[in-house]
mmCIF file of C-alpha atoms (C1' of nucleotides) in Angstrom:
data_model
loop_
_atom_site.group_PDB
_atom_site.id
_atom_site.type_symbol
_atom_site.label_atom_id
_atom_site.label_comp_id
_atom_site.label_asym_id
_atom_site.label_seq_id
_atom_site.Cartn_x
_atom_site.Cartn_y
_atom_site.Cartn_z
ATOM 1 C CA UNK A 1 83.635 105.020 104.173
ATOM 2 C CA UNK A 2 86.389 102.767 102.913
ATOM 3 C CA UNK A 3 86.757 102.477 99.199
ATOM 4 C CA UNK A 4 85.401 99.334 97.651
ATOM 5 C CA UNK A 5 88.386 99.232 95.327
ATOM 6 C CA UNK A 6 90.728 99.089 98.296
ATOM 7 C CA UNK A 7 88.753 96.296 99.872
ATOM 8 C CA UNK A 8 88.793 94.265 96.696
ATOM 9 C CA UNK A 9 92.487 94.969 96.273
ATOM 10 C CA UNK A 10 93.193 93.696 99.772
ATOM 11 C CA UNK A 11 91.044 90.654 99.205
ATOM 12 C CA UNK A 12 92.922 89.748 96.059
ATOM 13 C CA UNK A 13 96.312 90.357 97.608
ATOM 14 C CA UNK A 14 95.324 88.123 100.492
ATOM 15 C CA UNK A 15 94.389 85.375 98.076
ATOM 16 C CA UNK A 16 97.630 85.829 96.210
ATOM 17 C CA UNK A 17 99.606 85.374 99.400
ATOM 18 C CA UNK A 18 97.562 82.356 100.389
ATOM 19 C CA UNK A 19 97.992 80.801 96.993
ATOM 20 C CA UNK A 20 101.663 81.651 96.975
ATOM 21 C CA UNK A 21 101.817 84.051 94.124
ATOM 22 C CA UNK A 22 98.852 83.418 91.927
ATOM 23 C CA UNK A 23 95.093 83.631 91.997
ATOM 24 C CA UNK A 24 92.326 82.834 89.581
ATOM 25 C CA UNK A 25 88.896 84.375 89.840
ATOM 26 C CA UNK A 26 85.703 84.753 87.907
ATOM 27 C CA UNK A 27 84.806 88.350 87.338
ATOM 28 C CA UNK A 28 81.061 88.061 87.838
ATOM 29 C CA UNK A 29 81.403 85.928 90.919
ATOM 30 C CA UNK A 30 83.776 88.393 92.552
ATOM 31 C CA UNK A 31 81.596 91.352 91.597
ATOM 32 C CA UNK A 32 78.717 89.506 93.132
ATOM 33 C CA UNK A 33 80.533 88.869 96.366
ATOM 34 C CA UNK A 34 81.250 92.573 96.722
ATOM 35 C CA UNK A 35 77.931 93.749 95.359
ATOM 36 C CA UNK A 36 79.332 95.825 92.561
ATOM 37 C CA UNK A 37 79.197 95.893 88.803
ATOM 38 C CA UNK A 38 81.607 93.549 87.072
ATOM 39 C CA UNK A 39 83.506 96.369 85.449
ATOM 40 C CA UNK A 40 84.630 97.508 88.863
ATOM 41 C CA UNK A 41 86.815 94.441 88.969
ATOM 42 C CA UNK A 42 88.474 95.665 85.810
ATOM 43 C CA UNK A 43 88.981 99.025 87.431
ATOM 44 C CA UNK A 44 90.669 97.498 90.446
ATOM 45 C CA UNK A 45 92.886 95.353 88.297
ATOM 46 C CA UNK A 46 93.854 98.130 85.944
ATOM 47 C CA UNK A 47 94.719 100.515 88.743
ATOM 48 C CA UNK A 48 96.308 98.092 91.203
ATOM 49 C CA UNK A 49 97.560 95.027 89.414
ATOM 50 C CA UNK A 50 99.331 96.286 86.330
ATOM 51 C CA UNK A 51 102.469 94.787 84.915
ATOM 52 C CA UNK A 52 104.606 97.705 85.987
ATOM 53 C CA UNK A 53 103.451 97.173 89.518
ATOM 54 C CA UNK A 54 104.725 93.654 89.491
ATOM 55 C CA UNK A 55 101.686 91.650 88.469
ATOM 56 C CA UNK A 56 100.917 89.630 85.433
ATOM 57 C CA UNK A 57 97.269 89.350 84.466
ATOM 58 C CA UNK A 58 95.668 86.913 82.064
ATOM 59 C CA UNK A 59 92.033 86.329 81.279
ATOM 60 C CA UNK A 60 89.678 84.473 79.108
ATOM 61 C CA UNK A 61 86.101 85.174 78.085
ATOM 62 C CA UNK A 62 83.314 82.795 77.273
ATOM 63 C CA UNK A 63 82.017 79.842 79.226
ATOM 64 C CA UNK A 64 84.362 78.980 82.058
ATOM 65 C CA UNK A 65 86.129 82.275 81.595
ATOM 66 C CA UNK A 66 88.462 83.618 84.274
ATOM 67 C CA UNK A 67 90.922 86.268 85.300
ATOM 68 C CA UNK A 68 94.229 85.173 86.735
ATOM 69 C CA UNK A 69 96.680 87.392 88.515
ATOM 70 C CA UNK A 70 100.265 86.363 89.114
ATOM 71 C CA UNK A 71 102.783 88.142 91.194
ATOM 72 C CA UNK A 72 106.063 88.430 89.353
ATOM 73 C CA UNK A 73 108.891 86.451 90.777
ATOM 74 C CA UNK A 74 111.471 88.656 92.345
ATOM 75 C CA UNK A 75 114.756 86.964 92.979
ATOM 76 C CA UNK A 76 116.974 89.967 92.459
ATOM 77 C CA UNK A 77 115.960 93.313 93.876
ATOM 78 C CA UNK A 78 118.290 95.037 91.447
ATOM 79 C CA UNK A 79 116.712 93.301 88.484
ATOM 80 C CA UNK A 80 113.285 94.101 89.743
ATOM 81 C CA UNK A 81 114.187 97.741 90.206
ATOM 82 C CA UNK A 82 115.652 97.979 86.745
ATOM 83 C CA UNK A 83 112.519 96.401 85.363
ATOM 84 C CA UNK A 84 110.374 98.943 87.171
ATOM 85 C CA UNK A 85 112.548 101.868 86.228
ATOM 86 C CA UNK A 86 112.369 101.066 82.553
ATOM 87 C CA UNK A 87 108.658 100.400 82.715
ATOM 88 C CA UNK A 88 107.836 103.699 84.377
ATOM 89 C CA UNK A 89 107.166 106.058 81.538
ATOM 90 C CA UNK A 90 108.007 109.724 81.398
ATOM 91 C CA UNK A 91 105.041 110.684 83.510
ATOM 92 C CA UNK A 92 103.425 109.327 86.645
ATOM 93 C CA UNK A 93 100.608 110.482 88.910
ATOM 94 C CA UNK A 94 100.979 110.787 92.658
ATOM 95 C CA UNK A 95 98.628 107.903 93.237
ATOM 96 C CA UNK A 96 100.355 105.534 90.851
ATOM 97 C CA UNK A 97 103.652 106.492 92.352
ATOM 98 C CA UNK A 98 102.369 105.631 95.813
ATOM 99 C CA UNK A 99 101.107 102.295 94.667
ATOM 100 C CA UNK A 100 104.549 101.546 93.266
ATOM 101 C CA UNK A 101 106.233 102.521 96.486
ATOM 102 C CA UNK A 102 103.870 100.390 98.529
ATOM 103 C CA UNK A 103 104.704 97.481 96.293
ATOM 104 C CA UNK A 104 108.413 97.949 96.943
ATOM 105 C CA UNK A 105 107.683 97.577 100.620
ATOM 106 C CA UNK A 106 105.621 94.469 99.954
ATOM 107 C CA UNK A 107 108.490 93.030 97.978
ATOM 108 C CA UNK A 108 110.924 93.862 100.757
ATOM 109 C CA UNK A 109 112.936 96.048 98.477
ATOM 110 C CA UNK A 110 112.696 99.109 100.652
ATOM 111 C CA UNK A 111 112.074 99.861 104.320
ATOM 112 C CA UNK A 112 109.048 101.653 105.654
ATOM 113 C CA UNK A 113 111.028 104.763 106.418
ATOM 114 C CA UNK A 114 112.432 104.751 102.922
ATOM 115 C CA UNK A 115 108.927 104.453 101.568
ATOM 116 C CA UNK A 116 107.864 107.468 103.587
ATOM 117 C CA UNK A 117 110.757 109.472 102.241
ATOM 118 C CA UNK A 118 109.930 108.506 98.693
ATOM 119 C CA UNK A 119 106.276 109.352 99.083
ATOM 120 C CA UNK A 120 107.215 112.677 100.590
ATOM 121 C CA UNK A 121 109.483 113.409 97.638
ATOM 122 C CA UNK A 122 106.853 112.599 95.044
ATOM 123 C CA UNK A 123 103.758 114.109 96.584
ATOM 124 C CA UNK A 124 101.800 116.752 94.745
ATOM 125 C CA UNK A 125 102.219 118.983 97.749
ATOM 126 C CA UNK A 126 105.867 119.333 96.971
ATOM 127 C CA UNK A 127 105.389 120.062 93.298
ATOM 128 C CA UNK A 128 103.029 123.002 93.481
ATOM 129 C CA UNK A 129 105.668 125.251 91.946
ATOM 130 C CA UNK A 130 105.928 122.998 88.934
ATOM 131 C CA UNK A 131 103.559 123.870 86.080
ATOM 132 C CA UNK A 132 100.663 121.430 86.142
ATOM 133 C CA UNK A 133 101.449 119.976 82.763
ATOM 134 C CA UNK A 134 104.998 119.197 83.842
ATOM 135 C CA UNK A 135 104.225 117.854 87.288
ATOM 136 C CA UNK A 136 103.919 114.202 86.374
ATOM 137 C CA UNK A 137 107.110 114.393 84.346
ATOM 138 C CA UNK A 138 109.093 115.771 87.243
ATOM 139 C CA UNK A 139 107.584 113.206 89.568
ATOM 140 C CA UNK A 140 108.583 110.379 87.256
ATOM 141 C CA UNK A 141 112.119 111.744 87.089
ATOM 142 C CA UNK A 142 112.364 111.966 90.872
ATOM 143 C CA UNK A 143 110.986 108.494 91.448
ATOM 144 C CA UNK A 144 113.201 106.904 88.844
ATOM 145 C CA UNK A 145 116.283 108.620 90.131
ATOM 146 C CA UNK A 146 115.583 107.528 93.685
ATOM 147 C CA UNK A 147 115.157 103.968 92.484
ATOM 148 C CA UNK A 148 118.339 104.192 90.483
ATOM 149 C CA UNK A 149 120.183 105.205 93.603
ATOM 150 C CA UNK A 150 119.020 102.004 95.250
ATOM 151 C CA UNK A 151 120.472 99.794 92.580
ATOM 152 C CA UNK A 152 123.890 100.929 93.681
ATOM 153 C CA UNK A 153 123.747 100.184 97.391
ATOM 154 C CA UNK A 154 122.961 96.883 99.054
ATOM 155 C CA UNK A 155 120.304 96.705 101.696
ATOM 156 C CA UNK A 156 121.521 95.717 105.144
ATOM 157 C CA UNK B 1 83.113 135.352 120.050
ATOM 158 C CA UNK B 2 85.893 132.986 119.102
ATOM 159 C CA UNK B 3 86.682 132.650 115.476
ATOM 160 C CA UNK B 4 85.410 129.579 113.709
ATOM 161 C CA UNK B 5 88.895 128.731 112.511
ATOM 162 C CA UNK B 6 90.082 128.636 116.107
ATOM 163 C CA UNK B 7 87.244 126.351 117.103
ATOM 164 C CA UNK B 8 87.996 123.960 114.277
ATOM 165 C CA UNK B 9 91.671 124.082 115.160
ATOM 166 C CA UNK B 10 90.916 123.157 118.767
ATOM 167 C CA UNK B 11 88.600 120.401 117.675
ATOM 168 C CA UNK B 12 91.234 118.857 115.457
ATOM 169 C CA UNK B 13 93.928 119.148 118.078
ATOM 170 C CA UNK B 14 91.643 117.428 120.548
ATOM 171 C CA UNK B 15 91.157 114.571 118.106
ATOM 172 C CA UNK B 16 94.879 114.343 117.527
ATOM 173 C CA UNK B 17 95.496 113.975 121.240
ATOM 174 C CA UNK B 18 92.776 111.371 121.549
ATOM 175 C CA UNK B 19 94.145 109.429 118.623
ATOM 176 C CA UNK B 20 97.683 109.708 119.871
ATOM 177 C CA UNK B 21 99.241 111.770 117.178
ATOM 178 C CA UNK B 22 97.201 111.307 114.079
ATOM 179 C CA UNK B 23 93.746 112.035 112.786
ATOM 180 C CA UNK B 24 91.900 111.358 109.581
ATOM 181 C CA UNK B 25 88.897 113.392 108.559
ATOM 182 C CA UNK B 26 86.630 113.983 105.635
ATOM 183 C CA UNK B 27 86.575 117.572 104.566
ATOM 184 C CA UNK B 28 82.887 117.852 103.764
ATOM 185 C CA UNK B 29 81.830 116.067 106.904
ATOM 186 C CA UNK B 30 83.883 118.371 109.074
ATOM 187 C CA UNK B 31 82.655 121.452 107.226
ATOM 188 C CA UNK B 32 79.170 120.200 107.782
ATOM 189 C CA UNK B 33 79.655 119.725 111.485
ATOM 190 C CA UNK B 34 80.793 123.320 111.807
ATOM 191 C CA UNK B 35 78.392 124.736 109.280
ATOM 192 C CA UNK B 36 80.979 126.265 107.043
ATOM 193 C CA UNK B 37 82.126 125.904 103.467
ATOM 194 C CA UNK B 38 84.547 123.052 102.845
ATOM 195 C CA UNK B 39 87.341 125.326 101.782
ATOM 196 C CA UNK B 40 87.429 126.761 105.283
ATOM 197 C CA UNK B 41 88.896 123.453 106.369
ATOM 198 C CA UNK B 42 91.728 124.043 103.931
ATOM 199 C CA UNK B 43 92.218 127.456 105.407
ATOM 200 C CA UNK B 44 92.453 126.095 108.924
ATOM 201 C CA UNK B 45 94.887 123.424 107.870
ATOM 202 C CA UNK B 46 97.082 125.723 105.863
ATOM 203 C CA UNK B 47 97.299 128.305 108.629
ATOM 204 C CA UNK B 48 97.337 126.106 111.744
ATOM 205 C CA UNK B 49 98.746 122.743 110.814
ATOM 206 C CA UNK B 50 101.831 123.722 108.887
ATOM 207 C CA UNK B 51 105.182 121.985 108.946
ATOM 208 C CA UNK B 52 106.683 124.780 111.003
ATOM 209 C CA UNK B 53 104.064 124.150 113.637
ATOM 210 C CA UNK B 54 104.910 120.468 113.638
ATOM 211 C CA UNK B 55 102.239 118.799 111.555
ATOM 212 C CA UNK B 56 102.345 116.610 108.488
ATOM 213 C CA UNK B 57 99.310 116.617 106.235
ATOM 214 C CA UNK B 58 98.303 114.160 103.539
ATOM 215 C CA UNK B 59 95.113 113.884 101.522
ATOM 216 C CA UNK B 60 93.320 112.064 98.775
ATOM 217 C CA UNK B 61 90.447 113.086 96.550
ATOM 218 C CA UNK B 62 87.677 111.041 95.011
ATOM 219 C CA UNK B 63 85.212 108.654 96.594
ATOM 220 C CA UNK B 64 86.351 107.782 100.090
ATOM 221 C CA UNK B 65 88.762 110.702 100.054
ATOM 222 C CA UNK B 66 90.262 112.030 103.258
ATOM 223 C CA UNK B 67 92.625 114.457 104.897
ATOM 224 C CA UNK B 68 95.043 113.099 107.461
ATOM 225 C CA UNK B 69 97.021 115.190 109.900
ATOM 226 C CA UNK B 70 99.943 113.786 111.842
ATOM 227 C CA UNK B 71 101.718 115.433 114.702
ATOM 228 C CA UNK B 72 105.461 115.380 114.424
ATOM 229 C CA UNK B 73 107.961 114.010 116.893
ATOM 230 C CA UNK B 74 109.572 116.241 119.435
ATOM 231 C CA UNK B 75 112.419 114.036 120.600
ATOM 232 C CA UNK B 76 115.952 115.276 120.050
ATOM 233 C CA UNK B 77 116.305 113.969 116.515
ATOM 234 C CA UNK B 78 112.887 115.368 115.748
ATOM 235 C CA UNK B 79 113.843 118.677 117.306
ATOM 236 C CA UNK B 80 117.002 118.830 115.302
ATOM 237 C CA UNK B 81 115.094 118.034 112.143
ATOM 238 C CA UNK B 82 112.436 120.615 112.863
ATOM 239 C CA UNK B 83 115.147 123.129 113.463
ATOM 240 C CA UNK B 84 116.736 122.285 110.155
ATOM 241 C CA UNK B 85 113.432 122.295 108.367
ATOM 242 C CA UNK B 86 112.614 125.775 109.555
ATOM 243 C CA UNK B 87 116.129 126.957 108.842
ATOM 244 C CA UNK B 88 115.956 125.782 105.255
ATOM 245 C CA UNK B 89 114.386 128.701 103.546
ATOM 246 C CA UNK B 90 112.108 128.567 100.552
ATOM 247 C CA UNK B 91 115.013 127.881 98.241
ATOM 248 C CA UNK B 92 118.082 125.676 98.363
ATOM 249 C CA UNK B 93 120.804 124.784 95.881
ATOM 250 C CA UNK B 94 121.759 121.228 95.080
ATOM 251 C CA UNK B 95 125.117 121.669 96.738
ATOM 252 C CA UNK B 96 123.763 123.066 99.990
ATOM 253 C CA UNK B 97 121.158 120.361 100.017
ATOM 254 C CA UNK B 98 123.847 117.700 99.791
ATOM 255 C CA UNK B 99 125.786 119.249 102.616
ATOM 256 C CA UNK B 100 122.696 119.093 104.798
ATOM 257 C CA UNK B 101 122.054 115.485 103.884
ATOM 258 C CA UNK B 102 125.639 114.490 104.630
ATOM 259 C CA UNK B 103 125.320 116.107 108.001
ATOM 260 C CA UNK B 104 122.218 114.083 108.785
ATOM 261 C CA UNK B 105 124.228 110.957 108.182
ATOM 262 C CA UNK B 106 127.031 112.196 110.404
ATOM 263 C CA UNK B 107 124.542 112.935 113.143
ATOM 264 C CA UNK B 108 123.050 109.463 112.764
ATOM 265 C CA UNK B 109 119.690 110.839 111.883
ATOM 266 C CA UNK B 110 119.416 109.006 108.616
ATOM 267 C CA UNK B 111 120.922 105.888 107.080
ATOM 268 C CA UNK B 112 123.249 105.852 104.115
ATOM 269 C CA UNK B 113 120.608 104.456 101.852
ATOM 270 C CA UNK B 114 118.183 107.117 102.955
ATOM 271 C CA UNK B 115 120.786 109.739 102.176
ATOM 272 C CA UNK B 116 121.211 108.301 98.691
ATOM 273 C CA UNK B 117 117.497 108.458 98.122
ATOM 274 C CA UNK B 118 117.320 112.031 99.318
ATOM 275 C CA UNK B 119 120.181 113.145 97.145
ATOM 276 C CA UNK B 120 118.601 111.427 94.176
ATOM 277 C CA UNK B 121 115.328 113.235 94.813
ATOM 278 C CA UNK B 122 116.938 116.653 95.056
ATOM 279 C CA UNK B 123 119.481 116.503 92.278
ATOM 280 C CA UNK B 124 119.390 118.999 89.450
ATOM 281 C CA UNK B 125 119.165 116.110 87.045
ATOM 282 C CA UNK B 126 115.692 115.405 88.230
ATOM 283 C CA UNK B 127 114.475 118.981 88.012
ATOM 284 C CA UNK B 128 115.302 119.739 84.399
ATOM 285 C CA UNK B 129 111.621 120.169 83.600
ATOM 286 C CA UNK B 130 111.251 122.798 86.300
ATOM 287 C CA UNK B 131 111.802 126.385 85.151
ATOM 288 C CA UNK B 132 115.253 127.446 86.280
ATOM 289 C CA UNK B 133 114.000 130.199 88.548
ATOM 290 C CA UNK B 134 111.741 127.754 90.373
ATOM 291 C CA UNK B 135 114.198 124.909 90.689
ATOM 292 C CA UNK B 136 115.591 125.779 94.101
ATOM 293 C CA UNK B 137 112.091 126.328 95.444
ATOM 294 C CA UNK B 138 110.953 122.914 94.365
ATOM 295 C CA UNK B 139 114.120 121.364 95.750
ATOM 296 C CA UNK B 140 113.559 123.018 99.113
ATOM 297 C CA UNK B 141 109.976 121.766 99.176
ATOM 298 C CA UNK B 142 111.082 118.225 98.374
ATOM 299 C CA UNK B 143 113.861 118.188 100.945
ATOM 300 C CA UNK B 144 111.698 119.636 103.675
ATOM 301 C CA UNK B 145 108.870 117.252 103.017
ATOM 302 C CA UNK B 146 111.211 114.266 103.104
ATOM 303 C CA UNK B 147 112.670 115.394 106.397
ATOM 304 C CA UNK B 148 109.251 116.002 107.771
ATOM 305 C CA UNK B 149 108.109 112.531 106.895
ATOM 306 C CA UNK B 150 110.875 111.250 109.139
ATOM 307 C CA UNK B 151 109.578 113.099 112.137
ATOM 308 C CA UNK B 152 106.114 111.671 111.936
ATOM 309 C CA UNK B 153 105.030 109.648 114.918
ATOM 310 C CA UNK B 154 104.310 106.149 113.778
ATOM 311 C CA UNK B 155 101.465 104.163 115.124
ATOM 312 C CA UNK B 156 100.732 100.512 114.488
ATOM 313 C "C1'" DC C 1 95.245 146.521 107.147
ATOM 314 C "C1'" DA C 2 95.435 141.635 108.388
ATOM 315 C "C1'" DT C 3 92.773 137.804 108.959
ATOM 316 C "C1'" DT C 4 88.813 135.070 108.151
ATOM 317 C "C1'" DT C 5 84.965 133.435 105.485
ATOM 318 C "C1'" DT C 6 82.770 132.304 101.260
ATOM 319 C "C1'" DG C 7 81.827 130.324 96.798
ATOM 320 C "C1'" DA C 8 82.755 129.462 92.058
ATOM 321 C "C1'" DC C 9 85.670 126.790 89.529
ATOM 322 C "C1'" DT C 10 88.999 122.970 89.063
ATOM 323 C "C1'" DA C 11 91.354 118.468 89.801
ATOM 324 C "C1'" DT C 12 91.337 113.761 91.042
ATOM 325 C "C1'" DC C 13 89.647 109.303 92.127
ATOM 326 C "C1'" DT C 14 85.834 105.817 92.169
ATOM 327 C "C1'" DC C 15 81.723 103.535 90.580
ATOM 328 C "C1'" DT C 16 78.212 102.341 87.137
ATOM 329 C "C1'" DG C 17 76.032 100.718 83.021
ATOM 330 C "C1'" DA C 18 75.394 100.288 78.226
ATOM 331 C "C1'" DC C 19 77.662 98.398 74.600
ATOM 332 C "C1'" DT C 20 81.260 95.344 72.566
ATOM 333 C "C1'" DA C 21 84.318 91.221 72.056
ATOM 334 C "C1'" DT C 22 85.534 86.556 72.725
ATOM 335 C "C1'" DT C 23 85.000 81.723 73.781
ATOM 336 C "C1'" DA C 24 82.281 77.562 74.695
ATOM 337 C "C1'" DT C 25 78.294 74.885 73.885
ATOM 338 C "C1'" DT C 26 74.412 73.400 71.507
ATOM 339 C "C1'" DA C 27 71.507 72.972 67.485
ATOM 340 C "C1'" DT C 28 71.107 72.366 62.595
ATOM 341 C "C1'" DA C 29 72.376 71.299 57.986
ATOM 342 C "C1'" DA C 30 75.089 68.873 54.549
ATOM 343 C "C1'" DT D 1 79.979 62.577 60.969
ATOM 344 C "C1'" DT D 2 81.371 67.053 60.115
ATOM 345 C "C1'" DA D 3 80.818 71.833 59.231
ATOM 346 C "C1'" DT D 4 78.379 75.760 60.326
ATOM 347 C "C1'" DA D 5 75.230 78.626 62.561
ATOM 348 C "C1'" DA D 6 72.908 80.138 66.681
ATOM 349 C "C1'" DT D 7 72.972 80.797 71.575
ATOM 350 C "C1'" DA D 8 74.863 81.230 76.065
ATOM 351 C "C1'" DA D 9 78.432 82.554 79.081
ATOM 352 C "C1'" DT D 10 81.903 85.038 80.060
ATOM 353 C "C1'" DA D 11 85.256 89.214 80.106
ATOM 354 C "C1'" DG D 12 86.628 94.174 78.141
ATOM 355 C "C1'" DT D 13 85.941 99.140 77.124
ATOM 356 C "C1'" DC D 14 84.742 103.675 77.702
ATOM 357 C "C1'" DA D 15 82.295 107.605 78.770
ATOM 358 C "C1'" DG D 16 79.657 109.701 82.190
ATOM 359 C "C1'" DA D 17 77.972 110.224 86.896
ATOM 360 C "C1'" DG D 18 79.246 110.537 91.692
ATOM 361 C "C1'" DA D 19 82.246 111.695 95.484
ATOM 362 C "C1'" DT D 20 85.753 113.883 97.271
ATOM 363 C "C1'" DA D 21 89.532 117.502 97.974
ATOM 364 C "C1'" DG D 22 92.241 121.914 96.162
ATOM 365 C "C1'" DT D 23 92.737 126.752 94.537
ATOM 366 C "C1'" DC D 24 92.109 131.420 94.345
ATOM 367 C "C1'" DA D 25 90.288 135.740 94.689
ATOM 368 C "C1'" DA D 26 86.506 138.532 96.334
ATOM 369 C "C1'" DA D 27 83.794 139.811 100.287
ATOM 370 C "C1'" DA D 28 83.300 140.250 105.129
ATOM 371 C "C1'" DT D 29 85.069 141.075 109.600
ATOM 372 C "C1'" DG D 30 87.440 143.194 113.327
#
DNA sequence: CATTTTGACTATCTCTGACTATTATTATAA
DNA sequence: TTATAATAATAGTCAGAGATAGTCAAAATG
């Protein structure tokens, strides 16, 4: 059974592409369309459309309220990478890391193979020997260092 | 009477052939089908679908979670990689790791950018939070998993 | 003894709902 | 008319329930 969150995520990303970088929705309406509670929309947004992941979200309550999601403009891959690197904190979960990496592919900053390598390097599987409480720190360090390495070399 | 683990192994391998190299299952569902505890699935996977045997395993918990198993490539580059992967022991120093990676580039198995990423992911700098005596183990795990990801058969 | 099977406990991710906060609109009072 | 209060229409938060998978060591098996 596919996750509802993934479906909603895809739906929104589709809209964003259609609308060339921005989308505006009403929370209740969207929740209604997908037969879920409104707060699930917040969940999707907070796990998939955060600022660090390259999205800018605004909203307004009250009558005629809305949520708008904008995809950040990326004209320089290097700038974008630096932005991401500084915004990644000292710790990151495997899932969040994967979402980041997928975004890099979406933004054409890395190739699919490169994404696979990065995911392989930051998976929990590989960090079993790291004490649990340090795992997310090490992962963040790995991810950031890999990204740093990309700011040095141009993509063919 | 054949062991349950063997039966499950055969079942999964059959699926992998049918699906041309990759299969995605739900642990509980599979355990249910074979009337065993879920953790037996982990046992089967960890004893029969290891990297050395040519499989790449990923998983995700939570609602809609899954376990995916991918068969690895057996072409010459894949062979070479598998050979390397098995020859890398459980531990590897940063220096040795770099030598390996440089060789991959020389043998045209990976791109320059990919090499940069791999070196970044296996540098000592990134493993400062790992206890010294575990550092080379973690590095070996990272390197092997990255190499393995390259041997995965892609579909799509 | 080595391997397999089991189950209790843990970790992670998703979904839900009650409660809260904010904004817009309408009604009421001055 | 203008200021204020009440009401309606949204969205936000957070903790807990639900749905998975992972780990590890003891028990069973052969």
